[in-house]
CSV table of C-alpha atoms in Angstrom, one decimal:
chain,number,residue,atom,x,y,z
A,1,MET,CA,86.7,105.9,139.2
A,2,LYS,CA,89.7,108.1,138.2
A,3,LYS,CA,90.9,107.9,141.8
A,4,ILE,CA,90.8,104.1,141.8
A,5,VAL,CA,92.8,104.0,138.5
A,6,ASN,CA,95.4,106.3,140.0
A,7,VAL,CA,95.7,104.1,143.1
A,8,LEU,CA,96.2,101.0,140.9
A,9,ILE,CA,98.8,102.8,138.7
A,10,LEU,CA,100.6,103.9,141.9
A,11,GLY,CA,100.6,100.4,143.2
A,12,VAL,CA,102.0,99.0,140.0
A,13,VAL,CA,104.8,101.6,139.9
A,14,THR,CA,105.6,100.9,143.6
A,15,LEU,CA,105.8,97.2,142.8
A,16,MET,CA,108.1,97.8,139.9
A,17,ILE,CA,110.4,100.0,142.0
A,18,SER,CA,110.4,97.5,144.7
A,19,SER,CA,111.3,94.7,142.3
A,20,CYS,CA,114.1,96.7,140.7
A,21,ALA,CA,115.5,97.5,144.1
A,22,THR,CA,116.0,93.8,144.9
A,23,THR,CA,119.5,92.7,143.8
A,24,ARG,CA,119.8,89.5,141.8
A,25,ILE,CA,123.5,88.9,142.5
A,26,PRO,CA,125.2,87.9,145.7
A,27,ALA,CA,127.1,90.3,147.8
A,28,ASP,CA,130.4,88.3,147.5
A,29,TYR,CA,131.7,84.8,146.6
A,30,SER,CA,132.2,83.6,150.2
A,31,GLY,CA,129.8,80.7,149.8
A,32,ILE,CA,131.8,79.3,146.8
A,33,THR,CA,134.5,76.6,147.5
A,34,CYS,CA,137.6,76.1,145.4
A,35,GLY,CA,139.6,72.9,145.2
A,36,THR,CA,143.4,72.9,145.5
A,37,PRO,CA,144.9,73.2,142.0
A,38,VAL,CA,146.6,70.2,140.4
A,39,PHE,CA,149.6,71.1,138.3
A,40,GLU,CA,151.1,68.4,136.0
A,41,VAL,CA,154.3,68.9,134.0
A,42,LEU,CA,153.9,67.2,130.6
A,43,GLU,CA,156.5,65.7,128.3
A,44,ASP,CA,156.2,68.6,125.8
A,45,GLN,CA,157.4,71.0,128.5
A,46,THR,CA,154.0,72.4,129.2
A,47,VAL,CA,152.1,72.4,132.5
A,48,ASN,CA,148.4,71.3,132.8
A,49,ILE,CA,146.5,73.2,135.4
A,50,GLN,CA,143.2,71.9,136.8
A,51,PHE,CA,141.0,72.8,139.8
A,52,HIS,CA,137.4,72.6,140.8
A,53,VAL,CA,135.0,75.5,141.8
A,54,GLU,CA,131.9,74.4,143.7
A,55,VAL,CA,128.9,76.7,143.6
A,56,PRO,CA,126.1,75.8,146.0
A,57,ALA,CA,122.5,75.3,144.7
A,58,ASN,CA,120.6,78.6,144.2
A,59,TYR,CA,123.7,80.7,144.8
A,60,PHE,CA,123.1,82.5,141.5
A,61,ASP,CA,119.9,83.5,139.7
A,62,LYS,CA,119.1,81.5,136.6
A,63,ARG,CA,119.9,84.6,134.4
A,64,THR,CA,123.5,84.8,135.7
A,65,THR,CA,126.7,84.5,133.7
A,66,PHE,CA,129.8,83.4,135.7
A,67,CYS,CA,133.4,83.8,134.6
A,68,ILE,CA,136.4,82.3,136.3
A,69,MET,CA,139.5,84.5,135.8
A,70,PRO,CA,142.7,83.0,137.3
A,71,ASP,CA,146.3,84.2,137.1
A,72,ILE,CA,149.8,83.1,138.3
A,73,ALA,CA,152.0,85.7,140.0
A,74,TYR,CA,155.7,84.8,139.9
A,75,ALA,CA,158.2,85.8,142.6
A,76,ASN,CA,159.8,88.4,140.2
A,77,ASP,CA,156.4,90.2,140.0
A,78,GLU,CA,155.6,88.8,136.6
A,79,VAL,CA,152.0,87.9,136.2
A,80,LEU,CA,150.6,85.3,133.8
A,81,GLU,CA,146.9,85.8,133.1
A,82,LEU,CA,145.3,82.4,132.4
A,83,PRO,CA,142.4,81.8,129.9
A,84,TYR,CA,139.0,82.6,131.3
A,85,TYR,CA,136.3,79.9,131.8
A,86,THR,CA,132.7,81.1,131.5
A,87,VAL,CA,129.3,79.4,132.0
A,88,GLN,CA,125.8,80.8,132.0
A,89,GLY,CA,122.4,80.0,133.6
A,90,TYR,CA,119.7,78.4,131.4
A,91,ALA,CA,117.7,81.7,131.2
A,92,VAL,CA,120.6,83.8,129.8
A,93,VAL,CA,119.7,84.5,126.1
A,94,ASP,CA,122.3,87.0,124.8
A,95,THR,CA,125.4,84.9,125.1
A,96,ASN,CA,126.4,81.4,124.0
A,97,PHE,CA,128.5,79.9,126.9
A,98,PRO,CA,128.0,76.4,128.3
A,99,VAL,CA,124.7,76.2,130.1
A,100,VAL,CA,124.3,75.2,133.8
A,101,ASP,CA,121.3,74.9,136.1
A,102,TRP,CA,122.1,77.2,139.0
A,103,SER,CA,119.2,75.7,141.0
A,104,GLN,CA,121.4,72.6,141.4
A,105,LYS,CA,124.9,72.5,143.0
A,106,GLN,CA,127.5,72.9,140.3
A,107,VAL,CA,131.1,71.7,140.4
A,108,LEU,CA,132.9,73.5,137.6
A,109,THR,CA,136.3,72.2,136.3
A,110,TYR,CA,138.9,74.7,135.3
A,111,ASN,CA,141.4,73.2,132.9
A,112,THR,CA,144.2,74.8,130.9
A,113,THR,CA,147.8,74.2,129.7
A,114,VAL,CA,150.6,76.8,129.9
A,115,PRO,CA,154.3,76.7,129.0
A,116,TYR,CA,156.6,75.5,131.7
A,117,HIS,CA,158.2,78.2,133.8
A,118,GLU,CA,160.9,77.6,136.4
A,119,GLY,CA,159.2,80.1,138.7
A,120,LEU,CA,156.1,78.0,139.2
A,121,ALA,CA,157.5,76.4,142.3
A,122,THR,CA,157.5,79.7,144.1
A,123,ALA,CA,154.5,81.3,142.4
A,124,THR,CA,151.1,82.4,143.8
A,125,VAL,CA,147.8,81.4,142.1
A,126,LYS,CA,144.8,83.7,142.5
A,127,THR,CA,141.4,83.7,140.9
A,128,GLU,CA,138.9,86.5,140.4
A,129,ALA,CA,135.4,86.0,139.1
A,130,TRP,CA,133.0,88.2,137.1
A,131,ILE,CA,129.2,87.7,137.1
A,132,GLU,CA,126.4,89.5,135.3
A,133,ASN,CA,122.6,89.2,135.6
A,134,CYS,CA,121.2,89.6,132.0
A,135,LEU,CA,117.9,90.9,133.3
A,136,THR,CA,119.0,93.7,135.7
A,137,ARG,CA,122.5,94.1,134.1
A,138,GLU,CA,124.0,94.0,137.6
A,139,GLU,CA,127.6,92.8,137.6
A,140,MET,CA,130.4,92.2,140.0
A,141,LEU,CA,134.2,91.5,139.7
A,142,ALA,CA,135.7,90.2,143.0
A,143,ALA,CA,138.3,87.8,144.4
A,144,LEU,CA,137.2,84.2,144.2
A,145,CYS,CA,140.0,81.9,145.2
A,146,ASP,CA,143.3,82.7,146.9
A,147,PHE,CA,145.3,79.5,146.9
A,148,GLY,CA,148.2,81.1,148.6
A,149,PRO,CA,151.9,80.6,147.7
A,150,HIS,CA,153.2,77.2,146.5
A,151,ALA,CA,149.7,75.7,146.1
A,152,PHE,CA,151.0,72.9,144.0
A,153,HIS,CA,150.3,69.2,144.5
A,154,LEU,CA,152.8,67.8,141.9
A,155,PRO,CA,156.6,68.3,141.6
A,156,LEU,CA,157.0,71.2,139.3
A,157,VAL,CA,160.2,70.0,137.6
A,158,PRO,CA,160.7,69.4,133.8
A,159,VAL,CA,160.1,65.9,132.7
A,160,LEU,CA,162.9,66.1,130.1
A,161,PRO,CA,166.5,66.6,131.3
A,162,VAL,CA,167.5,70.2,131.7
A,163,LEU,CA,171.3,70.5,132.0
A,164,LYS,CA,172.6,73.7,133.4
A,165,ALA,CA,175.4,75.1,135.6
A,166,TYR,CA,174.4,75.9,139.2
A,167,SER,CA,175.6,79.2,140.6
A,168,ILE,CA,177.4,79.3,144.0
A,169,ASP,CA,174.7,81.3,145.6
A,170,GLU,CA,171.8,79.1,144.5
A,171,SER,CA,171.8,77.2,147.8
A,172,ASP,CA,171.2,80.5,149.6
A,173,SER,CA,167.6,80.3,148.6
A,174,LYS,CA,167.3,76.7,149.9
A,175,ALA,CA,166.1,77.3,153.4
A,176,MET,CA,163.4,74.7,154.0
A,177,LEU,CA,163.1,71.2,155.5
A,178,ARG,CA,160.1,69.0,154.9
A,179,GLY,CA,158.8,65.9,156.7
A,180,LYS,CA,155.6,63.8,157.2
A,181,VAL,CA,154.1,61.5,159.7
A,182,PHE,CA,151.6,58.9,158.5
A,183,PHE,CA,148.6,57.7,160.5
A,184,PRO,CA,146.5,54.5,160.5
A,185,VAL,CA,142.9,54.5,159.4
A,186,ASN,CA,140.9,57.1,161.5
A,187,GLY,CA,144.0,57.6,163.7
A,188,TYR,CA,145.4,61.0,164.6
A,189,SER,CA,147.6,60.5,167.7
A,190,VAL,CA,151.4,60.7,167.1
A,191,THR,CA,152.4,57.5,168.9
A,192,SER,CA,156.0,56.5,169.6
A,193,SER,CA,156.0,54.3,166.5
A,194,ILE,CA,154.7,57.1,164.3
A,195,ALA,CA,157.2,59.5,165.7
A,196,THR,CA,160.1,57.3,164.6
A,197,GLN,CA,158.9,56.6,161.0
A,198,PRO,CA,161.7,56.9,158.5
A,199,GLU,CA,160.6,60.1,156.7
A,200,ILE,CA,160.1,62.3,159.8
A,201,THR,CA,163.3,60.7,161.3
A,202,ARG,CA,165.3,61.9,158.3
A,203,MET,CA,163.9,65.4,158.7
A,204,LEU,CA,164.7,65.5,162.4
A,205,ASN,CA,168.2,64.3,161.8
A,206,SER,CA,168.8,67.2,159.4
A,207,LEU,CA,167.2,69.6,161.9
A,208,LYS,CA,169.4,68.3,164.7
A,209,GLN,CA,172.4,69.0,162.6
A,210,LEU,CA,171.4,72.7,162.3
A,211,ALA,CA,169.6,73.4,165.5
A,212,GLU,CA,172.5,74.4,167.7
A,213,ARG,CA,174.0,76.9,165.2
A,214,GLU,CA,173.7,80.5,166.2
A,215,ASP,CA,172.7,81.6,162.7
A,216,PHE,CA,169.9,79.0,162.4
A,217,ASN,CA,166.7,80.9,162.9
A,218,ILE,CA,163.3,79.4,162.1
A,219,THR,CA,161.0,82.0,160.4
A,220,ARG,CA,157.9,79.9,159.7
A,221,ILE,CA,156.5,76.4,160.4
A,222,GLU,CA,153.7,75.1,158.2
A,223,VAL,CA,151.7,72.1,159.4
A,224,GLU,CA,149.0,70.4,157.4
A,225,GLY,CA,146.7,67.5,158.1
A,226,ASN,CA,145.1,65.3,155.4
A,227,ALA,CA,142.9,62.2,155.2
A,228,SER,CA,142.3,59.6,152.5
A,229,PRO,CA,139.2,60.3,150.4
A,230,GLU,CA,137.0,57.3,151.4
A,231,GLY,CA,134.4,58.4,153.9
A,232,THR,CA,132.4,61.6,154.0
A,233,ALA,CA,133.3,65.2,154.8
A,234,ARG,CA,131.6,64.7,158.2
A,235,ILE,CA,134.4,62.3,159.0
A,236,ASN,CA,137.3,63.5,157.0
A,237,ASP,CA,137.2,67.2,157.8
A,238,PRO,CA,137.5,66.9,161.6
A,239,LEU,CA,140.0,64.0,161.2
A,240,ALA,CA,142.3,66.0,159.0
A,241,LYS,CA,142.1,68.9,161.5
A,242,ARG,CA,143.0,66.6,164.4
A,243,ARG,CA,145.9,65.2,162.5
A,244,ALA,CA,147.2,68.7,161.9
A,245,GLU,CA,146.8,69.7,165.6
A,246,HIS,CA,148.5,66.5,166.9
A,247,THR,CA,151.4,66.9,164.3
A,248,ARG,CA,151.9,70.5,165.5
A,249,ASN,CA,152.1,69.4,169.1
A,250,PHE,CA,154.4,66.6,168.3
A,251,PHE,CA,156.8,68.8,166.3
A,252,ASP,CA,156.7,71.6,168.9
A,253,LYS,CA,158.2,69.0,171.4
A,254,ALA,CA,160.5,67.5,168.8
A,255,LEU,CA,162.1,71.0,168.1
A,256,LYS,CA,163.3,71.2,171.7
A,257,GLU,CA,164.5,67.6,171.7
A,258,GLN,CA,166.6,68.3,168.6
A,259,GLY,CA,168.3,71.1,170.4
A,260,TYR,CA,166.5,74.2,169.1
A,261,THR,CA,166.2,76.4,172.2
A,262,LYS,CA,165.4,79.8,170.7
A,263,GLY,CA,161.7,79.3,171.2
A,264,VAL,CA,159.0,79.5,168.5
A,265,ASN,CA,156.3,82.2,168.8
A,266,SER,CA,152.7,81.3,168.0
A,267,ASP,CA,152.7,83.6,165.0
A,268,ILE,CA,155.4,81.5,163.4
A,269,TRP,CA,153.1,78.5,163.2
A,270,THR,CA,150.6,78.0,160.3
A,271,VAL,CA,148.3,75.0,160.9
A,272,THR,CA,145.9,74.0,158.2
A,273,SER,CA,144.0,70.9,157.2
A,274,THR,CA,142.5,69.6,153.9
A,275,SER,CA,138.7,69.9,153.5
A,276,GLY,CA,136.0,69.4,151.0
A,277,MET,CA,137.3,68.7,147.5
A,278,GLY,CA,140.9,68.9,148.6
A,279,PHE,CA,140.8,65.2,149.6
A,280,TRP,CA,140.0,64.2,146.1
A,281,ASN,CA,142.7,66.5,144.7
A,282,GLU,CA,145.2,64.8,146.9
A,283,PHE,CA,143.9,61.4,145.7
A,284,TYR,CA,144.1,62.5,142.1
A,285,THR,CA,147.7,63.5,142.6
A,286,ALA,CA,148.5,60.2,144.3
A,287,ILE,CA,147.1,58.3,141.3
A,288,LYS,CA,149.1,60.4,138.8
A,289,GLU,CA,152.3,59.7,140.8
A,290,SER,CA,151.7,56.0,141.2
A,291,SER,CA,153.0,53.1,139.2
A,292,ILE,CA,149.5,51.6,138.5
A,293,SER,CA,149.3,50.5,134.9
A,294,ASN,CA,146.0,52.2,134.2
A,295,ARG,CA,146.7,55.3,136.2
A,296,GLU,CA,145.8,57.7,133.4
A,297,GLU,CA,142.3,56.2,133.0
A,298,MET,CA,141.9,55.9,136.7
A,299,ALA,CA,142.9,59.6,137.3
A,300,GLU,CA,140.5,60.8,134.6
A,301,ARG,CA,137.7,58.7,135.9
A,302,PHE,CA,138.0,60.0,139.5
A,303,PHE,CA,138.6,63.6,138.4
A,304,LYS,CA,135.2,63.6,136.6
A,305,LEU,CA,133.5,62.0,139.6
A,306,ALA,CA,134.1,65.1,141.7
A,307,THR,CA,130.7,66.2,140.5
A,308,ASN,CA,129.1,63.0,141.9
A,309,PRO,CA,130.5,62.3,145.4
A,310,VAL,CA,128.1,59.4,146.0
A,311,GLU,CA,129.4,57.5,143.0
A,312,ALA,CA,133.0,58.5,143.7
A,313,GLU,CA,132.6,57.0,147.2
A,314,ARG,CA,131.3,53.8,145.8
A,315,GLN,CA,134.1,53.5,143.2
A,316,ILE,CA,136.9,54.3,145.7
A,317,ARG,CA,135.7,51.6,148.0
A,318,ALA,CA,135.6,49.2,145.1
A,319,GLU,CA,139.2,50.1,144.2
A,320,ILE,CA,140.2,49.5,147.8
A,321,ALA,CA,138.6,46.1,147.8
A,322,THR,CA,140.1,44.9,144.6
A,323,ASN,CA,143.4,46.8,144.2
A,324,ASP,CA,146.2,46.1,146.7
A,325,GLU,CA,148.3,49.0,145.6
A,326,VAL,CA,145.4,51.5,146.2
A,327,LYS,CA,144.6,49.9,149.6
A,328,ASN,CA,148.1,49.2,150.9
A,329,ILE,CA,150.3,52.0,149.4
A,330,MET,CA,148.2,54.9,148.0
A,331,MET,CA,145.7,55.3,150.8
A,332,PRO,CA,148.1,55.1,153.7
A,333,LEU,CA,150.3,57.8,152.1
A,334,LEU,CA,147.3,60.1,152.1
A,335,ARG,CA,146.7,59.8,155.9
A,336,TYR,CA,149.4,62.2,156.9
A,337,GLY,CA,150.4,65.2,158.9
A,338,SER,CA,153.1,67.3,157.1
A,339,VAL,CA,155.6,69.8,158.5
A,340,VAL,CA,157.6,72.4,156.5
A,341,VAL,CA,160.3,74.4,158.4
A,342,ASN,CA,161.4,77.6,156.8
A,343,PHE,CA,164.5,79.4,158.2
A,344,ASP,CA,166.9,82.2,157.3
A,345,PRO,CA,169.5,81.1,154.7
A,346,ILE,CA,172.7,79.9,156.1
A,347,THR,CA,176.1,78.7,154.8
A,348,LEU,CA,176.4,74.9,155.5
A,349,THR,CA,179.6,73.3,156.6
A,350,ALA,CA,180.9,70.2,154.8
A,351,GLU,CA,179.7,67.9,157.7
A,352,GLU,CA,176.2,69.5,157.6
A,353,VAL,CA,176.0,68.9,153.9
A,354,ARG,CA,177.1,65.3,154.4
A,355,VAL,CA,174.4,64.6,157.0
A,356,ILE,CA,171.6,66.4,155.1
A,357,ALA,CA,172.6,64.6,151.9
A,358,ALA,CA,172.0,61.3,153.7
A,359,ASN,CA,168.7,62.5,155.1
A,360,GLN,CA,167.1,65.1,152.8
A,361,PRO,CA,169.1,65.4,149.6
A,362,GLU,CA,166.3,67.4,147.9
A,363,TYR,CA,167.4,70.3,150.1
A,364,LEU,CA,170.8,70.5,148.4
A,365,THR,CA,172.0,71.7,145.0
A,366,PRO,CA,174.9,70.2,143.0
A,367,ASN,CA,176.9,73.2,144.0
A,368,ASP,CA,176.4,72.5,147.7
A,369,ILE,CA,177.7,69.0,147.1
A,370,ILE,CA,180.7,70.2,145.1
A,371,GLN,CA,181.8,72.8,147.6
A,372,ALA,CA,181.3,70.5,150.6
A,373,SER,CA,183.3,67.7,149.0
A,374,LYS,CA,186.4,69.9,149.0
A,375,ASP,CA,186.5,69.8,152.8
A,376,LEU,CA,186.0,66.1,153.2
A,377,ASN,CA,188.4,63.2,153.0
A,378,ASP,CA,188.5,61.1,149.8
A,379,TYR,CA,186.0,58.5,151.1
A,380,GLY,CA,183.6,61.1,152.4
A,381,ALA,CA,183.8,63.1,149.1
A,382,ILE,CA,183.1,59.9,147.0
A,383,ASP,CA,180.1,59.0,149.2
A,384,LEU,CA,178.8,62.5,148.9
A,385,TYR,CA,179.2,62.5,145.2
A,386,LYS,CA,177.3,59.2,144.9
A,387,ARG,CA,174.4,60.7,146.9
A,388,GLY,CA,174.5,63.8,144.7
A,389,LEU,CA,174.3,61.7,141.5
A,390,ASP,CA,171.4,59.8,143.0
A,391,ARG,CA,169.6,63.1,143.4
A,392,TYR,CA,170.8,64.8,140.2
A,393,PRO,CA,171.7,62.0,137.7
A,394,GLU,CA,171.7,64.5,134.8
A,395,ALA,CA,173.8,67.2,136.4
A,396,VAL,CA,177.0,67.6,134.3
A,397,GLU,CA,178.8,69.3,137.2
A,398,LEU,CA,178.9,66.1,139.2
């Protein structure tokens, strides 16, 4: 009898050891998806930051607490730690955070507001996450989302006028040209009509003006494909990828046609495409930038619907059927392939400034315009100043 009892006790101890040896937290966060952050500059000179974090069903145990810990790293090495956002499983008993059911897919919305900072346009956003299982006391702190540099989907400029003097060397940091091609519904080939659309034509005109210069050296080309949010990921993910690939091939050929003969190595290209919740973030941004009278209500409605893709799909199709601006303006602008050309800073001639001012004035600073006007005739200088004032209506220098 004593031998039987000892065997039973040994079995219980073995079972307990086996149970304790089984981890109740994941090895990493690789299964979690992060949506692209949306930054909105508000009238009170603050910036609202929102993004989604999608956790698959059963990724965490019911006793798990999950804390999102983002920060913003500015180009001058300054780091701004953002407020944490924490939720807990329904079986956690020793804390009092918002409760979620980890057995179901969870789409968590991170939302905070920070003071406006001029360095946001060149900052990097990163997010770590901390988890703890209240039963085993296992915990982990690891990287969650690395959005990469310049992961902003709204213009990060103050809403209120900011009047300041521009230094002569400010334009030295302006070494980037941007352009987009826009595709029809479900289309991805860059046809001759698409290749001559106004926006990409303006960019190519600026590029042609610079391409033959000896000191014009392209350092990086970033290509991205996107799709409008109606439809499912099964359709949109590969569609956005094809648009990125075809845009890349088109621009590779266009570089040579504009006179850039130095060659572009494969490591200079970065080709990405929107996926998952990124389509809805793009749509949200388009709503906020639109002139629709009820855009605030509409943006809030669709932002909340990220947790219910079926209902979001139904409502977006209803908007397309009843709202001409959504159908004919907003949606077409989301079906794009974008190109950003980065190059070594160069000193522009007056003629180059004049051409770029006509095609991509956002590339220039008021100081570029002032300096270039000195080398133009009176009519050329007046025209350049007019374009400069269109771009910078509040700049006291102009």
